[in-house]
Short mmCIF file of C-alpha atoms in Angstrom, two decimals:
data_model
loop_
_atom_site.label_atom_id
_atom_site.label_comp_id
_atom_site.label_asym_id
_atom_site.label_seq_id
_atom_site.Cartn_x
_atom_site.Cartn_y
_atom_site.Cartn_z
CA MET Y 290 -0.60 -3.17 -43.46
CA HIS Y 291 -3.80 -2.14 -41.66
CA GLY Y 292 -4.87 1.48 -41.78
CA ASP Y 293 -4.60 1.79 -38.00
CA ASP Y 294 -0.95 0.76 -38.11
CA GLN Y 295 0.01 3.89 -40.01
CA GLY Y 296 -1.45 6.25 -37.49
CA GLY Y 297 -2.06 9.92 -37.95
CA ASN Y 298 1.42 10.83 -36.83
CA GLY Y 299 3.11 9.16 -39.79
CA ARG Y 300 5.31 6.75 -37.84
CA ASP Y 301 5.27 4.11 -40.56
CA THR Y 302 8.59 4.42 -42.39
CA SER Y 303 8.23 1.34 -44.61
CA HIS Y 304 8.00 3.58 -47.68
CA ASN Y 305 11.27 5.33 -46.79
CA PRO Y 306 14.01 2.70 -46.48
CA PRO Y 307 17.39 3.97 -45.30
CA LEU Y 308 19.58 5.24 -48.12
CA PRO Y 309 23.11 3.91 -48.69
CA ASP Y 310 25.78 6.06 -47.08
CA GLU Y 311 27.18 7.05 -50.48
CA VAL Y 312 23.79 8.25 -51.71
CA ARG Y 313 23.14 10.13 -48.49
CA ALA Y 314 26.55 11.83 -48.79
CA ASP Y 315 25.76 12.84 -52.38
CA LEU Y 316 22.40 14.25 -51.31
CA ASP Y 317 24.04 16.27 -48.56
CA ARG Y 318 26.61 17.60 -51.01
CA ALA Y 319 23.88 18.47 -53.52
CA SER Y 320 22.00 20.36 -50.80
CA ARG Y 321 25.10 22.37 -49.93
CA LEU Y 322 25.64 23.23 -53.58
CA GLU Y 323 22.04 24.37 -53.89
CA TRP Y 324 22.41 26.66 -50.86
CA TRP Y 325 25.54 28.14 -52.43
CA THR Y 326 23.63 28.52 -55.70
CA LEU Y 327 20.89 30.51 -53.96
CA PHE Y 328 23.51 32.73 -52.33
CA TRP Y 329 25.40 33.49 -55.53
CA LEU Y 330 22.23 33.94 -57.58
CA GLY Y 331 20.95 36.35 -54.93
CA THR Y 332 24.03 38.54 -55.35
CA ILE Y 333 23.76 38.31 -59.15
CA VAL Y 334 20.10 39.35 -59.14
CA ILE Y 335 20.94 42.39 -57.00
CA VAL Y 336 23.89 43.45 -59.18
CA MET Y 337 21.95 42.95 -62.43
CA GLY Y 338 18.92 44.81 -61.08
CA LEU Y 339 21.04 47.81 -60.16
CA VAL Y 340 22.59 48.26 -63.61
CA MET Y 341 20.11 46.84 -66.17
CA GLY Y 342 18.62 50.22 -67.14
CA SER Y 343 16.32 50.10 -70.21
CA SER Y 344 18.16 47.28 -72.03
CA GLN Y 345 15.86 44.44 -73.13
CA ALA Y 346 18.74 41.96 -73.10
CA MET Y 347 19.70 42.95 -69.56
CA LYS Y 348 16.09 42.64 -68.42
CA ALA Y 349 15.81 39.18 -69.99
CA ALA Y 350 19.08 38.07 -68.39
CA TRP Y 351 17.94 39.45 -65.01
CA ILE Y 352 14.62 37.57 -65.24
CA GLU Y 353 16.43 34.35 -66.21
CA ASP Y 354 18.75 34.73 -63.21
CA LEU Y 355 15.72 35.32 -60.99
CA LEU Y 356 14.01 32.21 -62.40
CA SER Y 357 17.19 30.21 -61.90
CA MET Y 358 16.55 30.41 -58.17
CA ALA Y 359 13.39 28.28 -58.51
CA PRO Y 360 15.01 24.86 -59.18
CA PRO Y 361 17.46 24.99 -56.21
CA ALA Y 362 14.67 26.19 -53.93
CA MET Y 363 12.37 23.41 -55.19
CA PHE Y 364 15.12 20.82 -54.70
CA LEU Y 365 15.67 21.85 -51.09
CA LEU Y 366 11.92 21.83 -50.36
CA ALA Y 367 11.43 18.43 -52.02
CA GLN Y 368 14.42 17.06 -50.14
CA ARG Y 369 12.73 18.07 -46.89
CA TRP Y 370 9.33 16.62 -47.77
CA GLU Y 371 10.15 13.37 -49.55
CA ARG Y 372 11.62 11.66 -46.48
CA ARG Y 373 8.52 12.27 -44.39
CA ALA Y 374 6.73 9.08 -43.37
CA PRO Y 375 3.32 8.17 -44.87
CA THR Y 376 0.19 9.33 -43.10
CA ARG Y 377 -3.49 8.41 -43.38
CA ARG Y 378 -4.05 11.32 -45.74
CA PHE Y 379 -0.94 10.42 -47.79
CA PRO Y 380 -0.58 6.62 -47.45
CA TYR Y 381 2.03 6.45 -50.24
CA GLY Y 382 4.26 8.99 -48.57
CA PHE Y 383 5.71 12.17 -50.03
CA GLN Y 384 8.31 10.85 -52.43
CA ARG Y 385 6.51 12.55 -55.30
CA ALA Y 386 7.46 15.92 -53.88
CA GLY Y 387 10.45 15.83 -56.24
CA SER Y 388 8.18 15.15 -59.25
CA LEU Y 389 5.91 18.04 -58.26
CA ALA Y 390 8.91 20.34 -57.79
CA PHE Y 391 10.19 19.34 -61.24
CA PHE Y 392 6.81 20.14 -62.81
CA LEU Y 393 6.52 23.54 -61.10
CA SER Y 394 10.07 24.50 -62.14
CA ALA Y 395 9.39 23.47 -65.73
CA ALA Y 396 6.08 25.36 -65.84
CA ALA Y 397 7.74 28.53 -64.52
CA LEU Y 398 10.52 28.26 -67.10
CA ALA Y 399 8.11 27.71 -69.99
CA ALA Y 400 5.84 30.58 -68.95
CA MET Y 401 8.65 33.08 -68.50
CA GLY Y 402 10.43 31.96 -71.67
CA GLY Y 403 7.25 32.53 -73.64
CA TYR Y 404 6.87 36.00 -72.12
CA LEU Y 405 10.46 36.97 -72.96
CA VAL Y 406 10.06 35.89 -76.60
CA TYR Y 407 6.74 37.75 -76.85
CA ASP Y 408 8.24 40.90 -75.31
CA ALA Y 409 11.22 40.81 -77.67
CA ILE Y 410 9.00 40.40 -80.76
CA LEU Y 411 6.76 43.23 -79.59
CA THR Y 412 9.79 45.49 -79.14
CA LEU Y 413 10.97 44.73 -82.70
CA ILE Y 414 7.50 45.41 -84.12
CA LYS Y 415 7.25 48.75 -82.30
CA GLN Y 416 10.87 49.53 -83.21
CA GLU Y 417 11.62 50.78 -79.73
CA HIS Y 418 15.16 52.20 -79.59
CA PRO Y 419 16.86 51.53 -76.25
CA THR Y 420 18.97 54.29 -74.78
CA ILE Y 421 21.96 53.63 -72.55
CA SER Y 422 23.37 56.72 -70.91
CA SER Y 423 26.75 57.50 -69.37
CA ILE Y 424 27.53 58.16 -65.72
CA PRO Y 425 30.37 60.08 -64.06
CA LEU Y 426 32.86 57.68 -62.50
CA MET Y 427 36.17 58.78 -60.93
CA GLY Y 428 36.05 62.02 -62.87
CA GLN Y 429 35.33 60.34 -66.20
CA GLU Y 430 32.14 59.79 -68.21
CA VAL Y 431 31.66 56.02 -68.43
CA TRP Y 432 29.11 54.44 -70.77
CA MET Y 433 26.73 52.28 -68.72
CA GLY Y 434 26.98 49.54 -71.34
CA TRP Y 435 30.48 48.67 -70.12
CA ILE Y 436 29.21 48.34 -66.55
CA MET Y 437 26.35 46.15 -67.79
CA MET Y 438 28.82 43.89 -69.60
CA ALA Y 439 30.87 43.58 -66.41
CA ALA Y 440 27.70 42.61 -64.53
CA LEU Y 441 26.86 40.02 -67.19
CA LEU Y 442 30.36 38.57 -66.92
CA TYR Y 443 29.97 38.29 -63.15
CA SER Y 444 26.56 36.64 -63.59
CA VAL Y 445 28.09 33.85 -65.67
CA ILE Y 446 31.04 32.66 -63.58
CA PRO Y 447 29.47 31.25 -60.37
CA PRO Y 448 26.54 29.41 -62.08
CA VAL Y 449 28.78 27.74 -64.67
CA ILE Y 450 31.14 26.42 -61.99
CA LEU Y 451 28.27 25.22 -59.77
CA GLY Y 452 26.40 23.73 -62.74
CA HIS Y 453 29.27 21.45 -63.73
CA LYS Y 454 29.60 20.26 -60.12
CA LYS Y 455 25.88 19.47 -59.90
CA LYS Y 456 25.69 17.56 -63.19
CA LYS Y 457 27.66 14.60 -61.85
CA LEU Y 458 25.58 14.47 -58.67
CA ALA Y 459 22.33 14.64 -60.65
CA ALA Y 460 23.37 11.58 -62.68
CA LYS Y 461 24.24 9.64 -59.52
CA LEU Y 462 21.03 10.58 -57.72
CA GLN Y 463 18.76 10.42 -60.80
CA ASP Y 464 17.27 13.72 -59.66
CA LYS Y 465 15.53 15.65 -62.44
CA VAL Y 466 15.21 18.91 -60.50
CA LEU Y 467 18.95 18.90 -59.79
CA HIS Y 468 19.66 17.96 -63.41
CA THR Y 469 17.50 20.82 -64.72
CA ASP Y 470 19.23 23.24 -62.38
CA ALA Y 471 22.68 22.00 -63.40
CA ASN Y 472 21.89 22.38 -67.11
CA MET Y 473 20.56 25.91 -66.63
CA ASN Y 474 23.65 26.90 -64.67
CA ALA Y 475 26.14 25.24 -67.01
CA ALA Y 476 24.59 26.94 -70.06
CA ASP Y 477 24.42 30.35 -68.40
CA TRP Y 478 27.38 31.53 -70.46
CA MET Y 479 25.01 31.64 -73.46
CA THR Y 480 22.83 34.16 -71.67
CA GLY Y 481 25.83 36.31 -70.81
CA LEU Y 482 27.18 36.14 -74.35
CA ALA Y 483 23.81 37.03 -75.89
CA GLY Y 484 23.40 39.96 -73.49
CA MET Y 485 26.88 41.29 -74.27
CA ALA Y 486 26.21 40.96 -78.00
CA GLY Y 487 23.03 42.98 -77.63
CA LEU Y 488 24.83 45.74 -75.76
CA ALA Y 489 27.63 45.77 -78.31
CA GLY Y 490 25.02 46.09 -81.06
CA ILE Y 491 23.56 49.16 -79.37
CA ALA Y 492 27.04 50.69 -79.17
CA LEU Y 493 27.46 50.13 -82.92
CA GLY Y 494 24.10 51.72 -83.72
CA PHE Y 495 22.04 48.55 -84.26
CA TRP Y 496 18.99 49.30 -82.11
CA TRP Y 497 17.42 45.90 -82.90
CA ALA Y 498 20.40 43.92 -81.53
CA ASP Y 499 19.20 44.35 -77.95
CA ALA Y 500 15.73 42.93 -78.64
CA VAL Y 501 17.16 40.07 -80.73
CA ALA Y 502 19.50 39.15 -77.88
CA ALA Y 503 16.56 39.20 -75.46
CA GLY Y 504 14.59 36.96 -77.83
CA ILE Y 505 17.47 34.48 -78.03
CA ILE Y 506 17.67 34.31 -74.24
CA GLY Y 507 13.90 33.86 -74.02
CA ALA Y 508 13.89 31.13 -76.66
CA ASP Y 509 16.55 29.20 -74.73
CA VAL Y 510 14.50 29.47 -71.53
CA LEU Y 511 11.33 28.42 -73.37
CA ARG Y 512 13.05 25.39 -74.96
CA ASP Y 513 14.29 24.16 -71.58
CA GLY Y 514 10.89 24.74 -70.00
CA LEU Y 515 8.89 22.89 -72.67
CA ARG Y 516 11.27 19.91 -72.70
CA ASN Y 517 11.17 19.59 -68.91
CA LEU Y 518 7.40 20.16 -68.86
CA ARG Y 519 6.91 17.21 -71.18
CA ILE Y 520 9.01 14.90 -68.99
CA SER Y 521 7.50 16.11 -65.71
CA THR Y 522 3.93 15.76 -67.01
CA ALA Y 523 4.59 12.13 -67.96
CA THR Y 524 5.90 11.51 -64.45
CA LEU Y 525 2.83 13.02 -62.77
CA LEU Y 526 0.56 10.96 -65.06
CA ASP Y 527 2.15 7.72 -63.80
CA GLY Y 528 4.16 7.29 -66.97
CA ALA Y 529 7.10 4.91 -67.02
CA PRO Y 530 10.32 6.38 -65.54
CA ARG Y 531 12.02 8.72 -68.00
CA CYS Y 532 15.67 9.50 -68.65
CA LEU Y 533 17.17 12.60 -67.09
CA ASP Y 534 17.59 14.58 -70.29
CA SER Y 535 14.89 13.18 -72.58
CA ALA Y 536 11.37 11.74 -72.67
CA ASP Y 537 12.72 8.23 -73.43
CA ILE Y 538 11.89 5.43 -70.99
CA HIS Y 539 14.75 4.87 -68.56
CA PRO Y 540 16.94 1.81 -69.31
CA ASP Y 541 16.41 0.60 -65.73
CA VAL Y 542 12.83 -0.32 -66.63
CA GLU Y 543 13.99 -2.66 -69.40
CA ARG Y 544 16.65 -4.12 -67.10
CA ILE Y 545 13.98 -5.01 -64.55
CA ARG Y 546 11.66 -6.39 -67.24
CA ALA Y 547 14.42 -8.54 -68.72
CA ALA Y 548 15.22 -10.02 -65.28
CA LEU Y 549 11.65 -11.24 -64.72
CA PRO Y 550 10.71 -14.86 -65.48
CA GLU Y 551 8.39 -15.51 -68.41
CA GLY Y 552 4.73 -14.99 -67.60
CA TYR Y 553 5.24 -12.10 -65.21
CA HIS Y 554 4.04 -8.60 -66.01
CA LEU Y 555 5.66 -5.33 -65.00
CA ARG Y 556 4.30 -1.85 -64.40
CA ALA Y 557 6.77 0.82 -63.35
CA ARG Y 558 6.31 4.44 -62.38
CA GLU Y 559 8.48 7.16 -60.94
CA THR Y 560 8.07 8.95 -57.63
CA GLY Y 561 10.72 11.63 -57.47
CA ARG Y 562 14.11 9.95 -57.81
CA TYR Y 563 12.65 6.58 -56.82
CA ILE Y 564 11.03 3.84 -58.92
CA ARG Y 565 7.95 1.86 -57.88
CA ILE Y 566 7.09 -1.36 -59.69
CA GLU Y 567 4.22 -3.84 -59.69
CA VAL Y 568 5.09 -7.38 -60.73
CA THR Y 569 2.03 -9.58 -61.29
CA GLN Y 570 1.23 -13.06 -62.54
CA ASP Y 571 -2.49 -13.12 -63.26
CA GLN Y 572 -2.98 -11.13 -60.06
CA SER Y 573 -3.72 -7.64 -61.38
CA VAL Y 574 -7.43 -7.96 -62.12
CA ASP Y 575 -10.28 -6.01 -63.58
CA PRO Y 576 -12.57 -6.29 -60.58
CA GLY Y 577 -15.78 -6.84 -62.53
CA GLU Y 578 -19.15 -5.47 -61.48
CA GLU Y 579 -19.80 -8.08 -58.77
CA LEU Y 580 -16.61 -7.37 -56.84
CA SER Y 581 -16.85 -3.61 -57.44
CA ARG Y 582 -20.42 -3.46 -56.07
CA ALA Y 583 -19.49 -5.63 -53.08
CA LEU Y 584 -16.64 -3.25 -52.18
CA LEU Y 585 -18.08 0.18 -53.07
CA ASP Y 586 -21.82 -0.34 -53.67
CA GLU Y 587 -23.17 2.65 -55.63
CA GLU Y 588 -19.70 4.06 -56.32
CA HIS Y 589 -18.52 0.79 -57.86
CA TRP Y 590 -17.61 2.60 -61.09
CA ARG Y 591 -14.62 4.22 -59.32
CA LEU Y 592 -12.88 0.87 -58.79
CA VAL Y 593 -11.01 0.05 -62.01
CA ALA Y 594 -8.29 -2.36 -60.82
CA VAL Y 595 -7.45 -4.61 -57.91
CA THR Y 596 -3.92 -5.81 -57.25
CA ALA Y 597 -3.76 -8.48 -54.57
CA PRO Y 598 -1.42 -11.42 -53.87
CA GLY Y 599 -4.44 -13.76 -53.71
CA ALA Y 600 -7.07 -12.31 -56.03
CA GLU Y 601 -9.16 -15.48 -56.15
CA ASP Y 602 -9.13 -15.85 -52.36
CA LEU Y 603 -10.16 -12.20 -52.07
CA CYS Y 604 -13.16 -12.75 -54.33
CA ARG Y 605 -14.19 -15.91 -52.46
CA ALA Y 606 -13.93 -14.13 -49.12
CA ILE Y 607 -16.48 -11.46 -50.09
CA PRO Y 608 -20.11 -12.63 -49.91
CA GLY Y 609 -22.14 -12.29 -53.10
CA VAL Y 610 -19.20 -12.01 -55.49
CA LEU Y 611 -18.88 -15.55 -56.82
CA ASP Y 612 -21.41 -16.95 -59.29
CA PRO Y 613 -21.59 -20.75 -58.89
CA ASP Y 614 -22.51 -21.18 -62.58
CA ARG Y 615 -19.24 -19.69 -63.88
CA ASP Y 616 -15.71 -18.85 -62.91
CA PRO Y 617 -15.75 -15.05 -62.54
CA LEU Y 618 -11.97 -14.86 -62.33
CA ARG Y 619 -11.40 -16.32 -65.77
CA GLY Y 620 -12.64 -13.23 -67.59
CA VAL Y 621 -11.23 -11.00 -64.88
CA ALA Y 622 -7.67 -12.25 -65.28
CA GLN Y 623 -7.89 -12.06 -69.08
CA GLY Y 624 -9.16 -8.50 -68.86
CA GLY Y 625 -6.31 -7.61 -66.51
CA ASP Y 626 -3.74 -9.20 -68.81
CA ALA Y 627 -5.13 -7.42 -71.87
CA ARG Y 628 -5.06 -4.12 -70.05
CA GLN Y 629 -1.50 -4.83 -68.91
CA ALA Y 630 -0.42 -5.62 -72.46
CA ASP Y 631 -1.83 -2.29 -73.63
CA SER Y 632 0.03 -0.55 -70.79
CA ASP Y 633 3.31 -2.26 -71.77
CA ARG Y 634 2.93 -1.15 -75.38
CA ASP Y 635 2.13 2.44 -74.44
CA GLY Y 636 5.20 2.73 -72.18
#
């Protein structure tokens, strides 16, 4: 397609084929669930903020609930951007918005998880004793710890229900942001349980129980963040498509590779929930200095690969590229194949 055909208004929709009705319905349902998630998490953050007091475990649980709003917000933003048509500035479209959202969510989780662990360790070293007072309620003195436990119980129920609903949709849509969000929600009971254990420890006179509970919550957040950061970084670096819950290459890549005839080479990468592949047969070429200089002159070093359906015709069509004393494409094709073999091994 010529550059002028795209236009500055992004009318070219060739990169955004229409989705099957079933997939579109699942995306709409996922969006509704994410809006509900933001609503319920908003109420949880308010309730937790009102009662957390000086408890480390309550503060950690409140921060985790606050961070839990990032993945649904990122999903909704990516959903809006990825269907936009390509433009001259973004000729490949915006389908990588989902990959960027996944990376940002993972980075936020890892950073905050590290902070929570650090804060908990610092509290244990300083031996800070948390104090939880009582308040008058209906003519009785009520220990605030019981109210905090009730808030923690409330903070668990909506996310766990929503998380299990989103897990199935994430598998259907192959959406890593939705999958991360679903896992965080579904495992939220661990945060509530750890927070309650910390409060119970304070009631029994174990001052360190609160900080330990906060550290456990922080370690869980950090583990999720680091795992997702590893997967999202591979995606942004044009790595092969990864599985939803691990850094392993997705089975779909091997299915595509196995379906290709002998002699064809495959390169696959992930853009959000979509897969882009290049299938070549001696067509992905190392351009060589002659072709690079003919195309980019002094900046020829920036051109490292050319993928064209007629590589030889392309070289012959550019004046000054062919050397009549040798076949410049022979070494070019071999270089491209060797590079492709290295790429296939690296995954």
